[in-house]
Short mmCIF file of C-alpha atoms and ligand atoms in Angstrom, two decimals:
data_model
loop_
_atom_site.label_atom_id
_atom_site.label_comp_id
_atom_site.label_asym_id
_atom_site.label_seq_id
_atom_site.Cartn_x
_atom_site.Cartn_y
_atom_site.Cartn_z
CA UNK A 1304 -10.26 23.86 -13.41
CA UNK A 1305 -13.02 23.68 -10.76
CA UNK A 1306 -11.95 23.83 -6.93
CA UNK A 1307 -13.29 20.85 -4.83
CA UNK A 1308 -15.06 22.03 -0.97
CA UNK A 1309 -15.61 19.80 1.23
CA UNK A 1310 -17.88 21.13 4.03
CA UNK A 1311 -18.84 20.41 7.29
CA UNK A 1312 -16.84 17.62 8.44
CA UNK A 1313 -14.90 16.62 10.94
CA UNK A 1314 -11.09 16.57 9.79
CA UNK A 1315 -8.33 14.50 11.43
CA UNK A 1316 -5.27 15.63 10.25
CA UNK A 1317 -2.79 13.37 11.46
CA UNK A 1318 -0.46 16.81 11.52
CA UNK A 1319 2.38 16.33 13.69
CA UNK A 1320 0.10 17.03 16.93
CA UNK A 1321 -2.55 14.96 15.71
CA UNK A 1322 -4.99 18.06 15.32
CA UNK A 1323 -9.19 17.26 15.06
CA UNK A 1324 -11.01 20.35 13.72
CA UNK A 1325 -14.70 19.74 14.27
CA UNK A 1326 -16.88 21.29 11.43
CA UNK A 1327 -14.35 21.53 9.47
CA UNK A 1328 -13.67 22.50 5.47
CA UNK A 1329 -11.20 20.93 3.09
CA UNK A 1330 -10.06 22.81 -0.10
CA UNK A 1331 -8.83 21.39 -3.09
CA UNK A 1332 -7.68 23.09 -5.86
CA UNK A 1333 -6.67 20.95 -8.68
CA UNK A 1334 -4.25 18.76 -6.67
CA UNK A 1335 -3.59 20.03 -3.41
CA UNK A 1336 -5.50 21.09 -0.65
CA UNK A 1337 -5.53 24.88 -0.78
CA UNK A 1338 -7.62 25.36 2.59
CA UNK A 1339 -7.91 23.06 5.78
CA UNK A 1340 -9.79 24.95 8.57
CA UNK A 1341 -12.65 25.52 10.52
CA UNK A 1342 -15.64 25.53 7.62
CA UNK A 1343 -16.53 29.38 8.69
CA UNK A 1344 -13.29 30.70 7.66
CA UNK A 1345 -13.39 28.92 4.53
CA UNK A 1346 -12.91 30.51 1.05
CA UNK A 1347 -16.76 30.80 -0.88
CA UNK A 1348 -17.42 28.45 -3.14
CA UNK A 1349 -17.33 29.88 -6.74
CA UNK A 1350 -19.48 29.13 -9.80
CA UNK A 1351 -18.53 25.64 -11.15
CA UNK A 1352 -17.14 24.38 -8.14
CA UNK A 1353 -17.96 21.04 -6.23
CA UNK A 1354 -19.11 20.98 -3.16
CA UNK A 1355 -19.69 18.33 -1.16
CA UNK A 1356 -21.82 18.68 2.10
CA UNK A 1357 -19.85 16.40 4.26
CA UNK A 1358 -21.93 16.95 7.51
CA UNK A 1359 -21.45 13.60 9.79
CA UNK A 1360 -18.77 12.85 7.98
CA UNK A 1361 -15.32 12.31 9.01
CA UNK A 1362 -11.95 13.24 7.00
CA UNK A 1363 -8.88 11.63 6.87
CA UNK A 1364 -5.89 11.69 4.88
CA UNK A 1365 -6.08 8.82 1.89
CA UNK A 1366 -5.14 5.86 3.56
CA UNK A 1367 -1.58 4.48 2.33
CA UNK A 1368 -1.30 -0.04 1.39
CA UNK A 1369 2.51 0.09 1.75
CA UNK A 1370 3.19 -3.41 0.70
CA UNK A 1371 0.78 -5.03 -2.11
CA UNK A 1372 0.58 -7.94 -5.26
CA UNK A 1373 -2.13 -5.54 -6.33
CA UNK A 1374 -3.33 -8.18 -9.19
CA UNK A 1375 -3.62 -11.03 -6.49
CA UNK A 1376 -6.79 -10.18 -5.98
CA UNK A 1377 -7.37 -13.24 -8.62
CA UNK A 1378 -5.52 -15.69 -6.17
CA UNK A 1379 -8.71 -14.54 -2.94
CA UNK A 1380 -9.96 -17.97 -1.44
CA UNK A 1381 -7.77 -19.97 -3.62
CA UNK A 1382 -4.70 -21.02 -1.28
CA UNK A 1383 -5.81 -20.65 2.65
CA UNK A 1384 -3.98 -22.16 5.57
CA UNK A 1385 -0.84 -22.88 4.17
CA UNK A 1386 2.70 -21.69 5.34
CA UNK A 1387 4.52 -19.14 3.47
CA UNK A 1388 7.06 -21.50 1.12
CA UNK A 1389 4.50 -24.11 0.39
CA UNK A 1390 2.19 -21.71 -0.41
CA UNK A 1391 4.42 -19.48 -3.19
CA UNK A 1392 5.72 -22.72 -4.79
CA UNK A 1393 2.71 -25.21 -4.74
CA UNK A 1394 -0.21 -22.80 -4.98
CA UNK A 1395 1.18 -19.50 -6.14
CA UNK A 1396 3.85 -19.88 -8.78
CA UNK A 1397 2.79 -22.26 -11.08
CA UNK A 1398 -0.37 -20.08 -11.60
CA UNK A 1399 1.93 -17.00 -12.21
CA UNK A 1400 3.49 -18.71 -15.07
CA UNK A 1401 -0.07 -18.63 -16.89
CA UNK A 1402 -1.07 -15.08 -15.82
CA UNK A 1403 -1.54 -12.82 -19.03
CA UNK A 1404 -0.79 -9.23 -19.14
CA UNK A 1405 -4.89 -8.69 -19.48
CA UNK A 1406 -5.19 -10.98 -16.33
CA UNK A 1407 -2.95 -8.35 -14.83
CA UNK A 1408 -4.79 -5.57 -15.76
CA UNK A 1409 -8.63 -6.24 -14.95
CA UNK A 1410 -7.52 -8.03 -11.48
CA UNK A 1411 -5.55 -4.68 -10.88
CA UNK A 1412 -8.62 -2.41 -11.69
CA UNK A 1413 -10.58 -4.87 -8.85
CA UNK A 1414 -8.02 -4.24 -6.50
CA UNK A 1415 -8.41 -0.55 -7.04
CA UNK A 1416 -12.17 -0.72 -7.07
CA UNK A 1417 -12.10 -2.61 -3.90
CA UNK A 1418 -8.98 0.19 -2.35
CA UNK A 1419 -11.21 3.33 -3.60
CA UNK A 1420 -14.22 1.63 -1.77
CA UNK A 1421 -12.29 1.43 1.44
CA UNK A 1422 -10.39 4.98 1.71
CA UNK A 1423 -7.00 3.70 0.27
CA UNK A 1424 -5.63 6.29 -2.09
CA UNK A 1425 -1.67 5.43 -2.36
CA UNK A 1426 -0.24 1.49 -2.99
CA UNK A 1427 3.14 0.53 -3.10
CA UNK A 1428 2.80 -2.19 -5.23
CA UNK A 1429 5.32 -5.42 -6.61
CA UNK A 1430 3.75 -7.36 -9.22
CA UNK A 1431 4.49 -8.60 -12.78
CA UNK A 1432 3.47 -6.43 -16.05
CA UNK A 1433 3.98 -3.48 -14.42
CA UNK A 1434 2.41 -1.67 -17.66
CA UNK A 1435 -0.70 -3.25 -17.26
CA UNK A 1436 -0.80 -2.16 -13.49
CA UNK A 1437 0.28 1.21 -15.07
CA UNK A 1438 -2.61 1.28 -17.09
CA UNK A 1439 -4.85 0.64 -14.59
CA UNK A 1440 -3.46 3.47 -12.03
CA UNK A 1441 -3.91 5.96 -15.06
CA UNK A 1442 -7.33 5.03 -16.29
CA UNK A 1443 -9.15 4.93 -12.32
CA UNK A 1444 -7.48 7.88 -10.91
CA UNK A 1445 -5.34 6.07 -8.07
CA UNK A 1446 -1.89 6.59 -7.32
CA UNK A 1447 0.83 4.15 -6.58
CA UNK A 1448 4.54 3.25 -6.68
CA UNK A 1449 5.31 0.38 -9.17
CA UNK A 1450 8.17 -1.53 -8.26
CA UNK A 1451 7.29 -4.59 -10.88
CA UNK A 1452 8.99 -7.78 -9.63
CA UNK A 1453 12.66 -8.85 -10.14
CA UNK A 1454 13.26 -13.03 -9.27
CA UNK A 1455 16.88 -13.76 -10.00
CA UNK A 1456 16.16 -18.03 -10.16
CA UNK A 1457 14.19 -17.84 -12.88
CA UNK A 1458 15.94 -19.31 -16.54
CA UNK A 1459 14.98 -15.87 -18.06
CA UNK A 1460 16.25 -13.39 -14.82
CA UNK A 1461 18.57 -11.14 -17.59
CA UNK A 1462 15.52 -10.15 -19.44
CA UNK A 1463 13.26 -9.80 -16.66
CA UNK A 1464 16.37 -7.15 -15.18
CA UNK A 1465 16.77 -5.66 -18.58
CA UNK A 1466 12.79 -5.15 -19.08
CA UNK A 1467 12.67 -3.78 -14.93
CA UNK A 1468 15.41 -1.23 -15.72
CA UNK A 1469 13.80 -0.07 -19.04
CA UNK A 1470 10.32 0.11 -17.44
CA UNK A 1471 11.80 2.35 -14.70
CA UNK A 1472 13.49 4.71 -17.42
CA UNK A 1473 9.83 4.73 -19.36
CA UNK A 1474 8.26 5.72 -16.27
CA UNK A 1475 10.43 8.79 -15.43
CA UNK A 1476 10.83 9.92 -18.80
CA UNK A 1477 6.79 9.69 -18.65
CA UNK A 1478 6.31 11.53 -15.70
CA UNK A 1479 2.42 11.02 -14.71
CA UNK A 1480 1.75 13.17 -11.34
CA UNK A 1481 0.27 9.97 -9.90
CA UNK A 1482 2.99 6.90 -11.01
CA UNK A 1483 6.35 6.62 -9.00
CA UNK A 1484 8.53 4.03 -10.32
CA UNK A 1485 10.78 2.13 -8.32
CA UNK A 1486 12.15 -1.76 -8.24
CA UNK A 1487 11.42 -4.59 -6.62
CA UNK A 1488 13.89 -7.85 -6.14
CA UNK A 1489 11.61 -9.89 -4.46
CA UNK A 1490 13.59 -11.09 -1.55
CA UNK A 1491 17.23 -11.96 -0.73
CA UNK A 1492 16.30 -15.66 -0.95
CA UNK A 1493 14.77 -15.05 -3.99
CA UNK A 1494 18.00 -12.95 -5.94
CA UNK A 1495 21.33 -14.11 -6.18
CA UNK A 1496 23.86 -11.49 -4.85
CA UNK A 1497 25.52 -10.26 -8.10
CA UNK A 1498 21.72 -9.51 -9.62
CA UNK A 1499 20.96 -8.02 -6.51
CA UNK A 1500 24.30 -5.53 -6.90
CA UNK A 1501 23.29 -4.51 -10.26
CA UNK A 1502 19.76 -3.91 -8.81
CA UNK A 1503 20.68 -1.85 -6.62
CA UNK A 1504 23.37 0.11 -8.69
CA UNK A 1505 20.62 0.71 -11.43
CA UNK A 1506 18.15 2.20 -8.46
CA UNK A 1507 20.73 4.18 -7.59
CA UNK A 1508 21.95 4.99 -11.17
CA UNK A 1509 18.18 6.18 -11.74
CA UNK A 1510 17.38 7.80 -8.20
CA UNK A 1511 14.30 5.10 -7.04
CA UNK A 1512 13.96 3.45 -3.98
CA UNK A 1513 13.54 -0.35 -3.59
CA UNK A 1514 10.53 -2.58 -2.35
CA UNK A 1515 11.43 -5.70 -1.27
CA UNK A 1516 10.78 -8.63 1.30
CA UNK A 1517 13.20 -9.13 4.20
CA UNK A 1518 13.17 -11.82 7.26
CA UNK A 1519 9.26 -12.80 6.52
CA UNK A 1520 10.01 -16.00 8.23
CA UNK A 1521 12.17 -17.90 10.79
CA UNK A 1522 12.98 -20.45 7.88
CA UNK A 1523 14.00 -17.76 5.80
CA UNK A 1524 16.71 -16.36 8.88
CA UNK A 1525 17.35 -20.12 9.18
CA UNK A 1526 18.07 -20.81 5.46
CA UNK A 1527 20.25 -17.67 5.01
CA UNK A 1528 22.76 -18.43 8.17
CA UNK A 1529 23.07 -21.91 7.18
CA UNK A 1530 23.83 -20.44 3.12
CA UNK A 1531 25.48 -17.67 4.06
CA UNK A 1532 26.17 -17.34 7.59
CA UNK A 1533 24.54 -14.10 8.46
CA UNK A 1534 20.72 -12.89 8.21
CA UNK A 1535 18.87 -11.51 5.83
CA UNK A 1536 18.73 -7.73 7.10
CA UNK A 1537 22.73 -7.94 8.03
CA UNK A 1538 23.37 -9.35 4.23
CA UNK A 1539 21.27 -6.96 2.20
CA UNK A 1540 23.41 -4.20 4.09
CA UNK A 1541 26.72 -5.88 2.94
CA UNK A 1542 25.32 -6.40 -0.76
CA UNK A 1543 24.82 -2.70 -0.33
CA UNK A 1544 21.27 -2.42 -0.26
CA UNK A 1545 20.85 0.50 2.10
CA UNK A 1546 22.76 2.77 0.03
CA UNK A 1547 19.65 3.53 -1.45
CA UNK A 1548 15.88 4.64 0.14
CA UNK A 1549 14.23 1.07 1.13
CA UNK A 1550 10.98 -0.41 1.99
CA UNK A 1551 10.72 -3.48 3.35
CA UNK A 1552 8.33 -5.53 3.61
CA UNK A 1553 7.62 -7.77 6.97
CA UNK A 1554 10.56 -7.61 9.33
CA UNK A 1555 9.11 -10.08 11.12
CA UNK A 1556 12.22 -11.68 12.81
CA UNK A 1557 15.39 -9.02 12.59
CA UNK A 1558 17.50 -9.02 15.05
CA UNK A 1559 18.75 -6.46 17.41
CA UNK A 1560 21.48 -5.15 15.12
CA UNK A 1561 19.19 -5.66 11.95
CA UNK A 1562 16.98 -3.29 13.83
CA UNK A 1563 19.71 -0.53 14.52
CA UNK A 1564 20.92 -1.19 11.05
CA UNK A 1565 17.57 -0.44 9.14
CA UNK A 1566 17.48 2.76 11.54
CA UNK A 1567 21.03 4.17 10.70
CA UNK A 1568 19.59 4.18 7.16
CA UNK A 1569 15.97 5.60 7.36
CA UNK A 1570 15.07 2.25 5.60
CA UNK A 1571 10.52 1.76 6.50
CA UNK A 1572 8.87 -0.89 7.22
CA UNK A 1573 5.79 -2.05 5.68
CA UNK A 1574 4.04 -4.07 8.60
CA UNK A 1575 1.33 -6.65 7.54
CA UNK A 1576 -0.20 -8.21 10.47
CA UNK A 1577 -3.06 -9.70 8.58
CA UNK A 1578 -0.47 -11.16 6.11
CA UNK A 1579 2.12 -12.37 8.62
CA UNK A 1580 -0.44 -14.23 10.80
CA UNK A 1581 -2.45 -16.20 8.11
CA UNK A 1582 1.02 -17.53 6.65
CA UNK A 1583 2.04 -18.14 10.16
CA UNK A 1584 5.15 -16.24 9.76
CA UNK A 1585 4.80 -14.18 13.52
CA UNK A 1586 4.52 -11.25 15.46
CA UNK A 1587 6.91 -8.04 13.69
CA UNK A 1588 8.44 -6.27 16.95
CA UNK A 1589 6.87 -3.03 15.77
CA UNK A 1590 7.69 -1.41 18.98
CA UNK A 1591 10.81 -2.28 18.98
CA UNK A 1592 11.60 -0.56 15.28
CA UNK A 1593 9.59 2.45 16.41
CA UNK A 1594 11.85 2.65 19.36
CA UNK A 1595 14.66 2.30 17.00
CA UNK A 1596 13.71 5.15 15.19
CA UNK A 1597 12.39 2.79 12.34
CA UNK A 1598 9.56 4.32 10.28
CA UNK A 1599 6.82 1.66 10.12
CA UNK A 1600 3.75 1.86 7.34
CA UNK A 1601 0.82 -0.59 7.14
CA UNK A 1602 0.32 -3.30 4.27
CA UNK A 1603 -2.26 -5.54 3.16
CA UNK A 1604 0.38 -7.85 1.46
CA UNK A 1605 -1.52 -9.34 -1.70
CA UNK A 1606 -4.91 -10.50 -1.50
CA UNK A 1607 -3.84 -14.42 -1.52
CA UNK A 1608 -2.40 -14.04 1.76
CA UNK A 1609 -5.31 -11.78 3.99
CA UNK A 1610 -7.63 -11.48 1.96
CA UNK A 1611 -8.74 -7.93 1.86
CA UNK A 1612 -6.82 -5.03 0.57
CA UNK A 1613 -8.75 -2.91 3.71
CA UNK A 1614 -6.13 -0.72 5.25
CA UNK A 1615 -8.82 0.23 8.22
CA UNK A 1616 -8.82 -3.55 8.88
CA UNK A 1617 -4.78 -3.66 8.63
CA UNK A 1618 -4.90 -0.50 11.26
CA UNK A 1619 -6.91 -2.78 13.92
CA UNK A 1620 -5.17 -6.03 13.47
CA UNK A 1621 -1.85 -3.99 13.81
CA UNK A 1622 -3.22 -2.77 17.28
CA UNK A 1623 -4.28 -5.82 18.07
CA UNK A 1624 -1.44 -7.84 17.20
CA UNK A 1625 1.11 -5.71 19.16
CA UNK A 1626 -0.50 -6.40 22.09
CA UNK A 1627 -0.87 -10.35 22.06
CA UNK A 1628 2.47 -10.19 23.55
CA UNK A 1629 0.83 -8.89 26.34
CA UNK A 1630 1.68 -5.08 26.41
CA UNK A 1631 -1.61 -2.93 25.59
CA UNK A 1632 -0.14 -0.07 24.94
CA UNK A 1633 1.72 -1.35 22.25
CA UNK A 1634 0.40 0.19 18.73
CA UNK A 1635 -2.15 3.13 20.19
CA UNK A 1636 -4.93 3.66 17.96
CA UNK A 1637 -3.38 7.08 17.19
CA UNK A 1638 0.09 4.83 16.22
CA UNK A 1639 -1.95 2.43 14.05
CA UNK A 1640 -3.17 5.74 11.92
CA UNK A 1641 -0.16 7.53 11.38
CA UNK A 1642 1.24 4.49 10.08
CA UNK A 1643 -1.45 3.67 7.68
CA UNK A 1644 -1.21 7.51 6.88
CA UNK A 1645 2.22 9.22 7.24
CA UNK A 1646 4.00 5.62 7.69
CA UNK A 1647 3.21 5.70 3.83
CA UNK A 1648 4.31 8.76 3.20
CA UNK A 1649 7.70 7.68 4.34
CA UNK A 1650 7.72 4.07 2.29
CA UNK A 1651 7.49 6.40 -0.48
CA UNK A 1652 9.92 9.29 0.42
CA UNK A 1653 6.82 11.72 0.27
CA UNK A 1654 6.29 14.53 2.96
CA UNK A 1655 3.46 16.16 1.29
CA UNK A 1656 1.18 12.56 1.18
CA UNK A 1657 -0.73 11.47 4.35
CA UNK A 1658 -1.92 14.15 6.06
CA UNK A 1659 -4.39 16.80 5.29
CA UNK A 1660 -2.66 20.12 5.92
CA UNK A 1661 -2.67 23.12 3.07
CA UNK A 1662 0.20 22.40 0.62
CA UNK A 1663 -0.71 18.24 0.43
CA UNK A 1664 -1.83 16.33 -1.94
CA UNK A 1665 -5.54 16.34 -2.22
CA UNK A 1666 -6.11 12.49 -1.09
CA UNK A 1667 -8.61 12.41 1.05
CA UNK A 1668 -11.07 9.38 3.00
CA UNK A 1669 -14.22 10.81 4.05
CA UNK A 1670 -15.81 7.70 6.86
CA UNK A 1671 -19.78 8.15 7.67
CA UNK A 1672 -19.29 8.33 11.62
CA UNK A 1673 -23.75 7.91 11.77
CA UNK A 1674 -23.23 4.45 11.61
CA UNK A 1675 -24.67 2.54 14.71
CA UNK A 1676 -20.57 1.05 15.69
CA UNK A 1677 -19.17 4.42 14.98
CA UNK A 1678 -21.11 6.12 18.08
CA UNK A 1679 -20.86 8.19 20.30
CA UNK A 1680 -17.92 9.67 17.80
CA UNK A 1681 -17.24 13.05 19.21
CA UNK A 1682 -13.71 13.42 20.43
CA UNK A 1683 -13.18 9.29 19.66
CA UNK A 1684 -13.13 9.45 15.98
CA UNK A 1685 -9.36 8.20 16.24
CA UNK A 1686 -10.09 5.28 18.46
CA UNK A 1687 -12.92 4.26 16.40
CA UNK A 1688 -11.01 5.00 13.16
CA UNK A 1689 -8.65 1.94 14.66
CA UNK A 1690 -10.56 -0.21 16.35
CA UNK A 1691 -14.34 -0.06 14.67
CA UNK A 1692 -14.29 0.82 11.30
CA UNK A 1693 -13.78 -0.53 8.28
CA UNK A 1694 -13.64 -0.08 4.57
CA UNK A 1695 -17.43 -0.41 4.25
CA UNK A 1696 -17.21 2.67 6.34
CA UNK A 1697 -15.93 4.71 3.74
CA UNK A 1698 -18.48 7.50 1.84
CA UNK A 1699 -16.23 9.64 -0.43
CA UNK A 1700 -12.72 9.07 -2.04
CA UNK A 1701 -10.55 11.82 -3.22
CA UNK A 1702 -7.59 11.11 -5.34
CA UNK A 1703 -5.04 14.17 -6.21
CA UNK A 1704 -8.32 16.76 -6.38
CA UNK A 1705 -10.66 14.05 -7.90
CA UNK A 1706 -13.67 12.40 -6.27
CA UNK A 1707 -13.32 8.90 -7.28
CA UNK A 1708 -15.82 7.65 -4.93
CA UNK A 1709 -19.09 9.61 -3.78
CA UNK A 1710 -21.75 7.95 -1.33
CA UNK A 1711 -20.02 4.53 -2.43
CA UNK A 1712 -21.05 5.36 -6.04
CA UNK A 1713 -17.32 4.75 -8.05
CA UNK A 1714 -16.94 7.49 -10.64
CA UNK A 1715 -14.37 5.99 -12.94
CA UNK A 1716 -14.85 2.32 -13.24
CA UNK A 1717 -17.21 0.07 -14.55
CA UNK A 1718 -16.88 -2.62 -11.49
CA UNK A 1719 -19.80 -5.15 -13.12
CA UNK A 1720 -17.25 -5.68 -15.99
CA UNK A 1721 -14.56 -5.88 -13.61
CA UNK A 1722 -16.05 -8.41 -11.63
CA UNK A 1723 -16.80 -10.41 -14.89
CA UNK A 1724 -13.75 -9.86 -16.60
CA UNK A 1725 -11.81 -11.26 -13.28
CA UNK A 1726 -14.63 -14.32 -12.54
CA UNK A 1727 -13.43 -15.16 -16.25
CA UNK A 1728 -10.30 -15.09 -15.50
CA UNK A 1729 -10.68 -16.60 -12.47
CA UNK A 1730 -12.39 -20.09 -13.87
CA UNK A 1731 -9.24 -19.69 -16.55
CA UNK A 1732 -6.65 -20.51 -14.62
CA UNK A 1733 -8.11 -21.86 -11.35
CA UNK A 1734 -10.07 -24.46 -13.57
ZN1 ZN B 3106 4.51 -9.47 -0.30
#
């Protein structure tokens, strides 16, 4: 197989010292990067070979949506300005019921097209018909961890376990380099506790992490002290959730000893500032879980609730929005990119993912820094990265070795009949 060389850009690494090599040369052979370096000690190209001539270019490692409905993308513009519970059971659910598996799959391949276009190369995604999301993952060249969806208060919650479990055993026994399975109970207001035990003894059973929602809202806290008498976090530790890896999405109101409790067990975060301010739902104390020791990744939550799946734009609004409470250094611009990046890595329990060092995963973002808003860029390309770029910014998109995306020209889909195929769908169910 041909070697990919990517020449003459600038590379930030987000290593562990946040390294910038200035004309710089990535090296990809099949999936990982063989060779990340200054580009005059780089190994010759040899016959075959790409190479891309990445002059005033910027690299990055693949940019990581930690918390996605990938197939939402139908539901853009149709339910604004609405708080979190109306909006799932007036606007959201009843159109769910009608969703086909085909739905699924075309608004999944526009979510990808639109997460290729903007430098995402990893989403953690919970959604229904998981094997149409599958298909779409295999056939574009992205990579992602399928959770699927589990609701316990649904009439037919014992098939939708049974089919979750089955779907999790399909995926291992499959094996694709770029699918990691896992499962997804929707949220503890969502699952009753014994189908929340067996979820949790099957992820364990089967060695997968879970993705799930906890404390999104105050009425969610509310609700679950006046059911239960505790709080969300607190609960899902006594169901024994923690007993296996965890991402969680929001965290927007834990308290104290939630915090030191999603520490003790290296649960993440999956932050999603965009997400939690259109629903209303408040400010996550990021800082505070960092302090904690909390790992905290970046998500664009689906697109009914943001309305972009742009990671770059999650990165600002996460600076931003730690900082309303009036402490600008809260979420540095360097912070907001390691979260997006290696913040990722850790929802998914993957050290060699979101960062460009030799021995990684070839998933690379390559930004053109010419642009008018990008400059000057030398020795800034991390504050800009944060606080002026965004997905439109994005030139080239590598995916385990594979250009996907090359000067904004997509390599494996056909996005007019995406765009059609959704629009269709669209007028389907939104009437
Ligand atoms: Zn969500």
């Amino acid at each position: 197989m041909s070697d990919l060389h990517i020449l003459h850009c600038t590379a930030v690494t987000v290593d562990d010292a946040l390294t910038v090599i200035p004309d710089a040369a990535l090296v990809a052979s099949d999936a990982h990067l063989v060779y990340v370096g200054p580009a005059a000690g780089a190994p010759a190209p040899r016959p075959g070979d790409e190479v891309l001539d990445a002059t005033g270019l910027v690299a990055i490692p693949g940019l990581i949506n930690a918390h996605t409905h990938l197939a939402m993308t139908l539901f853009r513009g149709a339910a604004d300005d609405l708080p979190l519970q109306t909006w799932l059971a007036e606007k959201i659910w009843p159109v769910e019921a009608r969703i086909t598996r085909d739905d699924v799959y075309w608004a999944s391949l526009l979510g990808i097209a639109e997460m290729l276009r903007a430098g995402v190369t990893t989403f953690n995604d919970m959604y229904w018909h998981v094997e149409a999301v599958a298909d779409a993952v295999r056939e574009s060249g992205i990579r992602a961890c399928l959770s699927g969806v589990v609701i316990g208060v649904m009439p037919n919650a014992e098939e939708i376990l049974t089919a979750a479990i089955a779907r999790v055993r399909t995926l291992q026994a499959e094996g694709h380099p770029r699918i990691l399975p896992a499962f997804g109970p929707h949220a503890p207001y969502t699952v009753p506790a014994p189908m929340l035990r067996r979820v949790i003894e099957a992820a364990a059973e089967l060695g997968v992490g879970i993705h799930t929602h906890l404390s999104e809202t105050a009425g969610e806290v509310a609700a679950c002290r006046q059911e239960f008498g505790t709080t969300p976090i607190a609960r899902m530790a006594e169901l024994g959730l923690f007993t296996v890896p965890v991402t969680a999405a929001h965290v927007v109101h834990p308290t104290a000893g939630e915090i030191a409790l999603l520490a003790a067990h290296d649960a993440v975060v999956a932050h999603c500032p965009s997400s939690n301010m259109k629903l209303g739902s408040g400010i996550a104390p990021v800082s505070a879980l960092q302090d904690a020791g909390v790992a905290v990744a970046l998500g664009t939550d689906g697109a009914g609730s943001n309305n972009t799946l742009d990671v770059l734009r999650e990165m600002h609004m996460a600076a931003l929005l730690a900082k309303v409470g009036s402490d600008a250094t809260a979420v540095s611009a360097p912070e907001a990119l390691r979260m997006a990046t290696r913040g990722g890595a850790a929802a998914l329990r993957r050290d060699d993912l979101g960062v460009l060092r030799v021995g990684a995963l070839a998933d690379i973002a390559l930004l053109d820094f010419t642009a008018p808003h990008l400059t000057p860029s030398a020795g800034r390309e991390i504050s800009h990265l944060t606080y002026a770029a965004h997905g439109g910014d994005v030139h080239t998109t590598v995916v385990h070795g594979q250009v996907l995306m090359h000067n904004r020209q997509l390599r494996t889909l056909d996005e007019a009949r995406i765009r059609a195929r959704v629009n269709e769908a669209a007028a389907r169910l939104f009437g």
